[in-house]
């Protein structure tokens, strides 16, 4: 998983704390977290394409949440950035090599490795889908929200 998932989640939380009234430009979010602006912009664009963020054009434009925090899961953000594919790719190497008959009955069902990896992926997806941005906001230290709002107010001048 790329670090952009972490970036995306932190940006979503920050945008939730500051509210949608004043969109935050990508450059400001990049400065906020000391991230490369071009890479963060790609991340924010992916979240916008997924309907998680809204891009507001213009001099006072930027990004804001497009949905309520309770309506965005950690899995939504992860899939928006990483895609929905299972990270494990079974290539059935057990069917290769000298003396192996790929049509043998033992190869009609997935191997134990593939089965375990598929179950792990499903458990991971269920866990991420079970947590929303609202849950993350609620579990953050109370001072995090206030610090974010205060810092944003200073930036806005």
PDB file of C-alpha atoms in Angstrom:
ATOM      1  CA  UNK A   1       0.000   0.000   0.000  1.00  0.00           C
ATOM      2  CA  UNK A   2       1.370   3.394  -0.900  1.00  0.00           C
ATOM      3  CA  UNK A   3       1.874   6.184   1.571  1.00  0.00           C
ATOM      4  CA  UNK A   4      -0.730   8.146  -0.372  1.00  0.00           C
ATOM      5  CA  UNK A   5      -3.463   6.297   1.526  1.00  0.00           C
ATOM      6  CA  UNK A   6      -2.143   7.802   4.755  1.00  0.00           C
ATOM      7  CA  UNK A   7      -1.885  11.198   3.058  1.00  0.00           C
ATOM      8  CA  UNK A   8      -5.436  10.954   1.768  1.00  0.00           C
ATOM      9  CA  UNK A   9      -6.871   9.974   5.126  1.00  0.00           C
ATOM     10  CA  UNK A  10      -5.057  12.761   6.977  1.00  0.00           C
ATOM     11  CA  UNK A  11      -6.152  15.302   4.355  1.00  0.00           C
ATOM     12  CA  UNK A  12      -9.765  14.126   4.671  1.00  0.00           C
ATOM     13  CA  UNK A  13      -9.637  14.493   8.461  1.00  0.00           C
ATOM     14  CA  UNK A  14      -8.094  17.936   8.174  1.00  0.00           C
ATOM     15  CA  UNK A  15     -10.751  19.031   5.695  1.00  0.00           C
ATOM     16  CA  UNK A  16     -13.469  17.657   7.989  1.00  0.00           C
ATOM     17  CA  UNK A  17     -12.099  19.604  10.965  1.00  0.00           C
ATOM     18  CA  UNK A  18     -11.875  22.906   9.101  1.00  0.00           C
ATOM     19  CA  UNK A  19     -15.303  22.488   7.495  1.00  0.00           C
ATOM     20  CA  UNK A  20     -16.419  22.891   3.919  1.00  0.00           C
ATOM     21  CA  UNK A  21     -17.014  26.619   4.028  1.00  0.00           C
ATOM     22  CA  UNK A  22     -13.431  27.422   3.005  1.00  0.00           C
ATOM     23  CA  UNK A  23     -11.825  24.918   0.596  1.00  0.00           C
ATOM     24  CA  UNK A  24      -8.122  24.286   1.132  1.00  0.00           C
ATOM     25  CA  UNK A  25      -5.802  24.452  -1.880  1.00  0.00           C
ATOM     26  CA  UNK A  26      -3.667  21.403  -2.614  1.00  0.00           C
ATOM     27  CA  UNK A  27      -0.511  23.462  -2.206  1.00  0.00           C
ATOM     28  CA  UNK A  28      -1.577  24.491   1.286  1.00  0.00           C
ATOM     29  CA  UNK A  29      -2.359  20.882   2.225  1.00  0.00           C
ATOM     30  CA  UNK A  30       1.052  19.850   0.882  1.00  0.00           C
ATOM     31  CA  UNK A  31       2.744  22.542   2.983  1.00  0.00           C
ATOM     32  CA  UNK A  32       0.603  21.568   5.980  1.00  0.00           C
ATOM     33  CA  UNK A  33       1.974  18.015   5.963  1.00  0.00           C
ATOM     34  CA  UNK A  34       5.317  18.768   4.283  1.00  0.00           C
ATOM     35  CA  UNK A  35       4.462  16.579   1.299  1.00  0.00           C
ATOM     36  CA  UNK A  36       5.427  16.904  -2.376  1.00  0.00           C
ATOM     37  CA  UNK A  37       2.645  19.018  -3.935  1.00  0.00           C
ATOM     38  CA  UNK A  38       2.522  17.190  -7.282  1.00  0.00           C
ATOM     39  CA  UNK A  39       2.083  13.769  -5.648  1.00  0.00           C
ATOM     40  CA  UNK A  40      -0.440  15.022  -3.124  1.00  0.00           C
ATOM     41  CA  UNK A  41      -2.433  16.655  -5.922  1.00  0.00           C
ATOM     42  CA  UNK A  42      -2.681  13.267  -7.685  1.00  0.00           C
ATOM     43  CA  UNK A  43      -3.954  11.750  -4.449  1.00  0.00           C
ATOM     44  CA  UNK A  44      -6.539  14.523  -3.994  1.00  0.00           C
ATOM     45  CA  UNK A  45      -7.656  14.153  -7.617  1.00  0.00           C
ATOM     46  CA  UNK A  46      -8.211  10.416  -7.083  1.00  0.00           C
ATOM     47  CA  UNK A  47     -10.342  11.212  -4.026  1.00  0.00           C
ATOM     48  CA  UNK A  48     -12.278  13.745  -6.089  1.00  0.00           C
ATOM     49  CA  UNK A  49     -12.924  11.227  -8.886  1.00  0.00           C
ATOM     50  CA  UNK A  50     -14.254   8.839  -6.236  1.00  0.00           C
ATOM     51  CA  UNK A  51     -16.677  11.485  -4.938  1.00  0.00           C
ATOM     52  CA  UNK A  52     -14.965  11.739  -1.553  1.00  0.00           C
ATOM     53  CA  UNK A  53     -13.621  15.241  -2.103  1.00  0.00           C
ATOM     54  CA  UNK A  54     -14.955  18.132  -4.117  1.00  0.00           C
ATOM     55  CA  UNK A  55     -12.638  20.360  -6.099  1.00  0.00           C
ATOM     56  CA  UNK A  56     -13.615  24.023  -5.997  1.00  0.00           C
ATOM     57  CA  UNK A  57     -12.119  26.103  -8.837  1.00  0.00           C
ATOM     58  CA  UNK A  58     -10.980  29.701  -8.607  1.00  0.00           C
ATOM     59  CA  UNK A  59      -8.669  31.912  -6.595  1.00  0.00           C
ATOM     60  CA  UNK A  60     -10.347  30.913  -3.346  1.00  0.00           C
ATOM     61  CA  UNK A  61     -10.777  27.331  -4.468  1.00  0.00           C
ATOM     62  CA  UNK A  62      -9.275  24.123  -3.269  1.00  0.00           C
ATOM     63  CA  UNK A  63     -10.605  20.895  -1.848  1.00  0.00           C
ATOM     64  CA  UNK A  64     -13.319  20.057   0.645  1.00  0.00           C
ATOM     65  CA  UNK A  65     -15.179  16.918   1.628  1.00  0.00           C
ATOM     66  CA  UNK A  66     -17.935  16.039  -0.822  1.00  0.00           C
ATOM     67  CA  UNK A  67     -19.740  13.790   1.657  1.00  0.00           C
ATOM     68  CA  UNK A  68     -20.324  13.723   5.371  1.00  0.00           C
ATOM     69  CA  UNK A  69     -17.513  12.024   7.356  1.00  0.00           C
ATOM     70  CA  UNK A  70     -19.948   9.309   8.470  1.00  0.00           C
ATOM     71  CA  UNK A  71     -20.530   8.443   4.802  1.00  0.00           C
ATOM     72  CA  UNK A  72     -16.865   7.851   3.909  1.00  0.00           C
ATOM     73  CA  UNK A  73     -15.135   4.670   5.031  1.00  0.00           C
ATOM     74  CA  UNK A  74     -11.425   4.070   5.327  1.00  0.00           C
ATOM     75  CA  UNK A  75     -11.942   1.468   2.605  1.00  0.00           C
ATOM     76  CA  UNK A  76     -13.477   4.116   0.326  1.00  0.00           C
ATOM     77  CA  UNK A  77     -10.333   6.225   0.626  1.00  0.00           C
ATOM     78  CA  UNK A  78      -8.064   3.211   0.191  1.00  0.00           C
ATOM     79  CA  UNK A  79      -9.850   2.013  -2.942  1.00  0.00           C
ATOM     80  CA  UNK A  80      -9.935   5.531  -4.399  1.00  0.00           C
ATOM     81  CA  UNK A  81      -6.160   5.747  -4.140  1.00  0.00           C
ATOM     82  CA  UNK A  82      -4.985   2.150  -4.538  1.00  0.00           C
ATOM     83  CA  UNK A  83      -7.755   0.617  -6.626  1.00  0.00           C
ATOM     84  CA  UNK A  84     -10.000  -2.304  -5.752  1.00  0.00           C
ATOM     85  CA  UNK A  85      -7.740  -5.159  -6.832  1.00  0.00           C
ATOM     86  CA  UNK A  86      -6.648  -7.818  -4.378  1.00  0.00           C
ATOM     87  CA  UNK A  87      -2.938  -7.224  -3.689  1.00  0.00           C
ATOM     88  CA  UNK A  88      -2.208 -10.972  -3.849  1.00  0.00           C
ATOM     89  CA  UNK A  89      -1.873 -12.444  -7.314  1.00  0.00           C
ATOM     90  CA  UNK A  90      -1.968 -16.230  -7.449  1.00  0.00           C
ATOM     91  CA  UNK A  91      -0.155 -17.394 -10.577  1.00  0.00           C
ATOM     92  CA  UNK A  92      -0.612 -21.104  -9.837  1.00  0.00           C
ATOM     93  CA  UNK A  93       3.107 -21.900  -9.857  1.00  0.00           C
ATOM     94  CA  UNK A  94       2.216 -25.245  -8.275  1.00  0.00           C
ATOM     95  CA  UNK A  95       1.064 -26.321 -11.756  1.00  0.00           C
ATOM     96  CA  UNK A  96       4.478 -25.700 -13.309  1.00  0.00           C
ATOM     97  CA  UNK A  97       7.599 -27.789 -13.505  1.00  0.00           C
ATOM     98  CA  UNK A  98       8.686 -31.203 -14.646  1.00  0.00           C
ATOM     99  CA  UNK A  99       6.259 -34.023 -14.011  1.00  0.00           C
ATOM    100  CA  UNK A 100       3.269 -31.812 -13.148  1.00  0.00           C
ATOM    101  CA  UNK A 101      -0.025 -32.461 -14.880  1.00  0.00           C
ATOM    102  CA  UNK A 102      -2.021 -29.190 -14.765  1.00  0.00           C
ATOM    103  CA  UNK A 103      -5.231 -31.111 -15.463  1.00  0.00           C
ATOM    104  CA  UNK A 104      -4.840 -33.204 -12.280  1.00  0.00           C
ATOM    105  CA  UNK A 105      -7.845 -33.133  -9.884  1.00  0.00           C
ATOM    106  CA  UNK A 106      -5.795 -31.426  -7.163  1.00  0.00           C
ATOM    107  CA  UNK A 107      -5.665 -28.262  -9.285  1.00  0.00           C
ATOM    108  CA  UNK A 108      -9.449 -27.892  -9.620  1.00  0.00           C
ATOM    109  CA  UNK A 109      -9.637 -25.902  -6.395  1.00  0.00           C
ATOM    110  CA  UNK A 110      -7.499 -23.011  -5.206  1.00  0.00           C
ATOM    111  CA  UNK A 111      -4.415 -23.918  -3.212  1.00  0.00           C
ATOM    112  CA  UNK A 112      -4.222 -23.255   0.530  1.00  0.00           C
ATOM    113  CA  UNK A 113      -1.963 -20.224   0.004  1.00  0.00           C
ATOM    114  CA  UNK A 114      -4.428 -18.552  -2.335  1.00  0.00           C
ATOM    115  CA  UNK A 115      -7.325 -19.365   0.002  1.00  0.00           C
ATOM    116  CA  UNK A 116      -5.577 -17.897   3.048  1.00  0.00           C
ATOM    117  CA  UNK A 117      -4.538 -14.785   1.165  1.00  0.00           C
ATOM    118  CA  UNK A 118      -8.069 -14.271  -0.168  1.00  0.00           C
ATOM    119  CA  UNK A 119      -9.550 -14.644   3.335  1.00  0.00           C
ATOM    120  CA  UNK A 120      -6.992 -12.189   4.730  1.00  0.00           C
ATOM    121  CA  UNK A 121      -7.864  -9.674   2.016  1.00  0.00           C
ATOM    122  CA  UNK A 122     -11.581 -10.001   2.788  1.00  0.00           C
ATOM    123  CA  UNK A 123     -10.965  -9.542   6.525  1.00  0.00           C
ATOM    124  CA  UNK A 124      -8.811  -6.477   5.842  1.00  0.00           C
ATOM    125  CA  UNK A 125     -11.480  -4.980   3.565  1.00  0.00           C
ATOM    126  CA  UNK A 126     -14.243  -5.655   6.107  1.00  0.00           C
ATOM    127  CA  UNK A 127     -12.191  -3.991   8.841  1.00  0.00           C
ATOM    128  CA  UNK A 128     -11.477  -0.870   6.760  1.00  0.00           C
ATOM    129  CA  UNK A 129     -15.090  -0.706   5.567  1.00  0.00           C
ATOM    130  CA  UNK A 130     -16.226  -0.818   9.201  1.00  0.00           C
ATOM    131  CA  UNK A 131     -14.535   2.488  10.062  1.00  0.00           C
ATOM    132  CA  UNK A 132     -15.626   5.872   8.772  1.00  0.00           C
ATOM    133  CA  UNK A 133     -13.942   9.247   8.790  1.00  0.00           C
ATOM    134  CA  UNK A 134     -16.411  10.154  11.543  1.00  0.00           C
ATOM    135  CA  UNK A 135     -15.053   7.256  13.620  1.00  0.00           C
ATOM    136  CA  UNK A 136     -11.498   8.483  13.092  1.00  0.00           C
ATOM    137  CA  UNK A 137     -12.487  12.031  14.013  1.00  0.00           C
ATOM    138  CA  UNK A 138     -14.192  10.777  17.173  1.00  0.00           C
ATOM    139  CA  UNK A 139     -11.177   8.725  18.227  1.00  0.00           C
ATOM    140  CA  UNK A 140      -8.658  11.522  17.652  1.00  0.00           C
ATOM    141  CA  UNK A 141      -7.443  13.479  20.669  1.00  0.00           C
ATOM    142  CA  UNK A 142      -9.766  16.454  21.286  1.00  0.00           C
ATOM    143  CA  UNK A 143      -6.892  18.899  20.928  1.00  0.00           C
ATOM    144  CA  UNK A 144      -6.223  17.696  17.364  1.00  0.00           C
ATOM    145  CA  UNK A 145      -9.410  19.294  16.040  1.00  0.00           C
ATOM    146  CA  UNK A 146      -8.814  22.562  17.857  1.00  0.00           C
ATOM    147  CA  UNK A 147      -5.159  22.686  16.807  1.00  0.00           C
ATOM    148  CA  UNK A 148      -6.182  22.098  13.188  1.00  0.00           C
ATOM    149  CA  UNK A 149      -8.837  24.818  13.250  1.00  0.00           C
ATOM    150  CA  UNK A 150      -6.509  27.302  14.956  1.00  0.00           C
ATOM    151  CA  UNK A 151      -3.690  26.595  12.548  1.00  0.00           C
ATOM    152  CA  UNK A 152      -6.027  26.986   9.578  1.00  0.00           C
ATOM    153  CA  UNK A 153      -7.378  30.290  10.931  1.00  0.00           C
ATOM    154  CA  UNK A 154      -3.799  31.612  11.136  1.00  0.00           C
ATOM    155  CA  UNK A 155      -3.099  30.523   7.563  1.00  0.00           C
ATOM    156  CA  UNK A 156      -6.235  32.212   6.289  1.00  0.00           C
ATOM    157  CA  UNK A 157      -5.199  35.419   8.018  1.00  0.00           C
TER     158      UNK A 157
END
